[in-house]
Amino acid sequence: MIIQATVIMTHKTRPTTNRKLRILFKNSLAMIVFNIDILLR
């Protein structure tokens, strides 16, 4: 909820930072999924 609010806040002020945050979030999510995949094997 806090992250969502922050994203909305940054989107209203700076759309570029929001895009960077989204890319960072997607990258971290991919890394977590990748690590879980390795651990399950």
Short mmCIF file of C-alpha atoms in Angstrom, two decimals:
data_model
loop_
_atom_site.label_atom_id
_atom_site.label_comp_id
_atom_site.label_asym_id
_atom_site.label_seq_id
_atom_site.Cartn_x
_atom_site.Cartn_y
_atom_site.Cartn_z
CA MET A 1 0.00 0.00 0.00
CA ILE A 2 2.82 2.41 0.90
CA ILE A 3 4.72 1.53 -2.29
CA GLN A 4 1.57 2.05 -4.39
CA ALA A 5 0.99 5.47 -2.81
CA THR A 6 4.62 6.43 -3.44
CA VAL A 7 4.34 5.37 -7.09
CA ILE A 8 1.17 7.47 -7.51
CA MET A 9 2.91 10.45 -5.84
CA THR A 10 6.01 10.18 -8.03
CA HIS A 11 3.84 9.69 -11.13
CA LYS A 12 2.11 13.04 -10.51
CA THR A 13 5.40 14.89 -10.00
CA ARG A 14 7.97 13.07 -12.13
CA PRO A 15 6.89 10.45 -14.70
CA THR A 16 10.54 9.59 -15.48
CA THR A 17 11.30 8.49 -11.91
CA ASN A 18 8.11 6.40 -11.92
CA ARG A 19 9.32 4.59 -15.03
CA LYS A 20 12.70 3.94 -13.40
CA LEU A 21 10.97 2.61 -10.27
CA ARG A 22 8.82 0.28 -12.37
CA ILE A 23 11.89 -1.07 -14.20
CA LEU A 24 13.68 -1.57 -10.86
CA PHE A 25 10.64 -3.33 -9.42
CA LYS A 26 10.33 -5.62 -12.46
CA ASN A 27 14.05 -6.45 -12.33
CA SER A 28 13.94 -7.27 -8.61
CA LEU A 29 10.80 -9.40 -9.13
CA ALA A 30 12.55 -11.30 -11.93
CA MET A 31 15.57 -11.89 -9.68
CA ILE A 32 13.36 -13.20 -6.84
CA VAL A 33 11.54 -15.59 -9.21
CA PHE A 34 14.89 -16.69 -10.67
CA ASN A 35 16.32 -17.40 -7.20
CA ILE A 36 13.21 -19.34 -6.15
CA ASP A 37 13.46 -21.37 -9.38
CA ILE A 38 17.09 -22.28 -8.53
CA LEU A 39 16.19 -23.16 -4.93
CA LEU A 40 13.35 -25.46 -6.02
CA ARG A 41 15.61 -27.51 -8.31
#
